[in-house]
Coordinates of N, CA, C and O in Angstrom, one line a residue:
X430 N 116.3 106.5 101.6 CA 116.4 107.0 100.3 C 117.1 106.0 99.4 O 118.2 105.6 99.7
X431 N 116.4 105.6 98.3 CA 117.0 104.7 97.4 C 118.3 105.1 96.8 O 119.2 104.3 96.6
X432 N 118.4 106.4 96.5 CA 119.7 106.9 95.9 C 120.9 106.7 96.8 O 122.0 106.5 96.3
X433 N 120.7 106.8 98.1 CA 121.8 106.6 99.0 C 122.2 105.2 99.0 O 123.4 104.9 99.2
X434 N 121.3 104.3 98.7 CA 121.7 102.8 98.7 C 122.6 102.5 97.5 O 123.2 101.5 97.6
X435 N 122.6 103.3 96.5 CA 123.5 103.1 95.4 C 125.0 103.2 95.8 O 125.8 102.6 95.2
X436 N 125.2 103.9 96.9 CA 126.6 104.0 97.4 C 126.9 103.0 98.5 O 128.0 103.1 99.1
X437 N 126.0 102.1 98.8 CA 126.2 101.2 99.9 C 127.4 100.3 99.5 O 127.7 100.1 98.4
X438 N 128.1 99.8 100.5 CA 129.3 99.0 100.3 C 128.9 97.6 99.8 O 129.8 96.9 99.2
X439 N 127.7 97.1 100.0 CA 127.3 95.8 99.6 C 126.7 95.9 98.2 O 125.8 96.6 97.9
X440 N 127.3 95.1 97.3 CA 126.9 95.1 95.9 C 125.4 94.6 95.7 O 124.7 95.1 94.9
X441 N 125.0 93.7 96.6 CA 123.6 93.2 96.6 C 122.6 94.3 96.9 O 121.6 94.4 96.3
X442 N 123.0 95.2 97.8 CA 122.1 96.3 98.2 C 122.0 97.3 97.0 O 121.0 97.8 96.6
X443 N 123.2 97.6 96.4 CA 123.2 98.4 95.2 C 122.3 97.9 94.1 O 121.5 98.6 93.4
X444 N 122.4 96.6 93.8 CA 121.6 96.0 92.8 C 120.1 96.1 93.0 O 119.3 96.4 92.1
X445 N 119.7 95.9 94.3 CA 118.3 96.0 94.6 C 117.8 97.4 94.5 O 116.7 97.7 94.0
X446 N 118.7 98.4 94.9 CA 118.3 99.8 94.7 C 118.1 100.2 93.2 O 117.1 100.9 92.9
X447 N 118.9 99.7 92.4 CA 118.7 99.9 90.9 C 117.4 99.3 90.5 O 116.6 99.9 89.7
X448 N 117.1 98.1 90.9 CA 115.9 97.4 90.5 C 114.6 98.2 91.0 O 113.6 98.2 90.4
X449 N 114.8 98.9 92.1 CA 113.7 99.7 92.7 C 113.4 101.0 91.9 O 112.3 101.6 92.0
X450 N 114.4 101.5 91.2 CA 114.3 102.7 90.5 C 113.2 102.7 89.4 O 112.5 103.6 89.2
X451 N 113.1 101.5 88.7 CA 112.1 101.4 87.7 C 110.7 101.6 88.1 O 110.0 102.5 87.7
X452 N 110.3 100.8 89.1 CA 108.9 101.0 89.6 C 108.7 102.4 90.3 O 107.6 103.0 90.2
X453 N 109.8 102.9 90.9 CA 109.7 104.2 91.5 C 109.3 105.3 90.5 O 108.4 106.1 90.7
X454 N 110.1 105.4 89.4 CA 109.9 106.4 88.4 C 108.5 106.3 87.7 O 108.0 107.3 87.2
X455 N 107.9 105.2 87.8 CA 106.6 105.0 87.2 C 105.5 105.6 88.1 O 104.4 105.8 87.7
X456 N 105.9 105.9 89.4 CA 104.9 106.3 90.3 C 105.1 107.8 90.8 O 104.2 108.3 91.5
X457 N 106.2 108.4 90.5 CA 106.5 109.7 91.0 C 106.3 110.7 89.9 O 106.3 110.4 88.7
X458 N 106.3 112.0 90.3 CA 106.1 113.0 89.3 C 107.4 113.4 88.6 O 108.5 112.9 88.9
X459 N 107.2 114.2 87.6 CA 108.4 114.6 86.7 C 109.5 115.3 87.5 O 110.7 115.0 87.2
X460 N 109.2 116.1 88.5 CA 110.2 116.7 89.3 C 111.1 115.7 90.0 O 112.3 115.9 90.1
X461 N 110.4 114.7 90.6 CA 111.2 113.6 91.3 C 112.1 112.9 90.3 O 113.2 112.5 90.6
X462 N 111.6 112.6 89.1 CA 112.4 111.9 88.1 C 113.6 112.8 87.7 O 114.7 112.2 87.6
X463 N 113.4 114.0 87.6 CA 114.5 115.0 87.2 C 115.5 114.9 88.3 O 116.7 114.9 88.0
X464 N 115.1 114.9 89.6 CA 116.0 114.9 90.7 C 116.8 113.6 90.7 O 118.0 113.5 91.0
X465 N 116.1 112.5 90.4 CA 116.8 111.2 90.4 C 117.9 111.1 89.2 O 119.0 110.7 89.5
X466 N 117.5 111.6 88.1 CA 118.4 111.6 86.9 C 119.6 112.6 87.3 O 120.8 112.2 87.0
X467 N 119.3 113.7 87.9 CA 120.4 114.6 88.2 C 121.4 114.0 89.2 O 122.6 114.1 89.1
X468 N 120.9 113.3 90.2 CA 121.7 112.6 91.2 C 122.6 111.5 90.6 O 123.8 111.4 90.8
X469 N 122.0 110.7 89.7 CA 122.7 109.7 89.0 C 123.8 110.3 88.1 O 124.9 109.8 88.0
X470 N 123.5 111.4 87.5 CA 124.5 112.1 86.6 C 125.6 112.7 87.5 O 126.8 112.6 87.1
X471 N 125.3 113.2 88.6 CA 126.3 113.7 89.6 C 127.2 112.6 90.0 O 128.5 112.7 90.0
X472 N 126.6 111.4 90.3 CA 127.5 110.2 90.6 C 128.4 109.9 89.5 O 129.6 109.5 89.8
X473 N 127.9 109.9 88.3 CA 128.8 109.6 87.1 C 130.0 110.6 87.0 O 131.1 110.2 86.8
X474 N 129.7 111.9 87.3 CA 130.7 112.9 87.2 C 131.8 112.7 88.3 O 133.0 112.8 88.1
X475 N 131.3 112.4 89.5 CA 132.2 112.1 90.6 C 133.0 110.9 90.4 O 134.2 110.8 90.8
X476 N 132.4 109.9 89.8 CA 133.0 108.6 89.7 C 134.2 108.7 88.7 O 135.1 107.9 88.8
X477 N 134.2 109.6 87.8 CA 135.3 109.8 86.9 C 136.6 110.1 87.7 O 137.7 109.8 87.2
X478 N 136.4 110.6 88.9 CA 137.6 110.9 89.7 C 137.9 109.8 90.7 O 138.8 110.0 91.5
X479 N 137.2 108.7 90.6 CA 137.5 107.7 91.6 C 136.8 106.4 91.4 O 137.3 105.6 90.6
X480 N 135.7 106.2 92.0 CA 135.1 104.9 92.1 C 134.5 104.4 90.8 O 133.5 104.9 90.3
X481 N 135.1 103.4 90.3 CA 134.6 102.7 89.1 C 133.3 102.0 89.5 O 132.4 102.0 88.6
X482 N 133.1 101.5 90.7 CA 131.9 100.8 91.1 C 130.7 101.8 91.1 O 129.6 101.5 90.6
X483 N 130.9 103.0 91.6 CA 129.9 104.0 91.6 C 129.5 104.4 90.2 O 128.3 104.6 89.9
X484 N 130.4 104.5 89.3 CA 130.1 104.8 87.9 C 129.3 103.7 87.3 O 128.3 104.0 86.6
X485 N 129.6 102.5 87.5 CA 128.9 101.3 87.0 C 127.5 101.3 87.5 O 126.5 101.1 86.7
X486 N 127.3 101.4 88.8 CA 125.9 101.3 89.4 C 125.1 102.5 89.0 O 123.9 102.4 88.7
X487 N 125.7 103.7 88.8 CA 125.0 104.9 88.4 C 124.6 104.8 86.9 O 123.5 105.2 86.6
X488 N 125.4 104.2 86.1 CA 125.1 104.0 84.7 C 123.9 103.0 84.6 O 123.0 103.3 83.9
X489 N 124.0 102.0 85.4 CA 122.9 101.0 85.4 C 121.6 101.7 85.9 O 120.5 101.4 85.3
X490 N 121.7 102.5 86.9 CA 120.5 103.2 87.4 C 119.9 104.1 86.3 O 118.7 104.2 86.2
X491 N 120.8 104.9 85.6 CA 120.3 105.7 84.6 C 119.6 105.0 83.4 O 118.5 105.4 83.0
X492 N 120.2 103.8 83.1 CA 119.5 103.0 82.0 C 118.1 102.5 82.5 O 117.2 102.6 81.7
X493 N 118.1 102.1 83.7 CA 116.8 101.7 84.3 C 115.8 102.8 84.3 O 114.6 102.6 83.9
X494 N 116.1 103.9 84.8 CA 115.2 105.1 84.9 C 114.7 105.5 83.5 O 113.5 105.6 83.3
X495 N 115.6 105.6 82.6 CA 115.3 106.1 81.2 C 114.4 105.0 80.5 O 113.4 105.4 79.9
X496 N 114.7 103.8 80.7 CA 113.9 102.7 80.1 C 112.4 102.7 80.7 O 111.5 102.7 79.9
X497 N 112.3 102.8 82.0 CA 111.0 102.8 82.6 C 110.2 104.0 82.4 O 109.0 104.0 82.3
X498 N 110.9 105.2 82.4 CA 110.1 106.4 82.1 C 109.6 106.3 80.6 O 108.4 106.7 80.4
X499 N 110.4 105.8 79.7 CA 109.9 105.7 78.3 C 108.8 104.7 78.3 O 107.8 105.0 77.6
X500 N 108.9 103.6 79.0 CA 107.8 102.6 79.0 C 106.5 103.2 79.6 O 105.4 103.0 79.1
X501 N 106.6 103.9 80.7 CA 105.5 104.5 81.3 C 104.8 105.5 80.4 O 103.6 105.6 80.3
X502 N 105.6 106.3 79.7 CA 105.0 107.3 78.8 C 104.3 106.6 77.6 O 103.2 107.0 77.2
X503 N 104.9 105.5 77.2 CA 104.3 104.8 76.1 C 102.9 104.2 76.6 O 101.9 104.2 75.8
X504 N 102.9 103.7 77.8 CA 101.7 103.1 78.4 C 100.6 104.2 78.5 O 99.4 104.0 78.2
X505 N 101.0 105.4 78.9 CA 100.1 106.5 79.1 C 99.5 106.9 77.7 O 98.3 107.1 77.6
X506 N 100.3 106.9 76.7 CA 99.9 107.3 75.4 C 98.9 106.2 74.8 O 97.9 106.6 74.2
X507 N 99.2 105.0 75.1 CA 98.3 103.9 74.6 C 96.9 104.0 75.3 O 95.9 103.7 74.7
X508 N 96.9 104.4 76.6 CA 95.7 104.5 77.3 C 94.8 105.7 76.9 O 93.6 105.7 77.1
X509 N 95.4 106.7 76.2 CA 94.7 107.8 75.7 C 94.0 107.6 74.4 O 93.1 108.3 74.0
X510 N 94.4 106.5 73.7 CA 93.8 106.2 72.4 C 92.5 105.6 72.5 O 92.1 105.0 73.4

């Protein structure tokens, strides 16, 4: 599971997991995207009580997901014209 890799102890693994989120959200349904955003948000809430690293990687993951979902929707709209 890509979301579990965000908590990996190796920074390189975390970075690759974030990079994979973009292509993933372009291919999965809305329910999966909602689950991903919820998990990243939970990580942010938990990180306030501890891990700065988890907060940073979760923030980066949310930015990636939101950017790519927006791009995918824009592409879909362009295809309908």
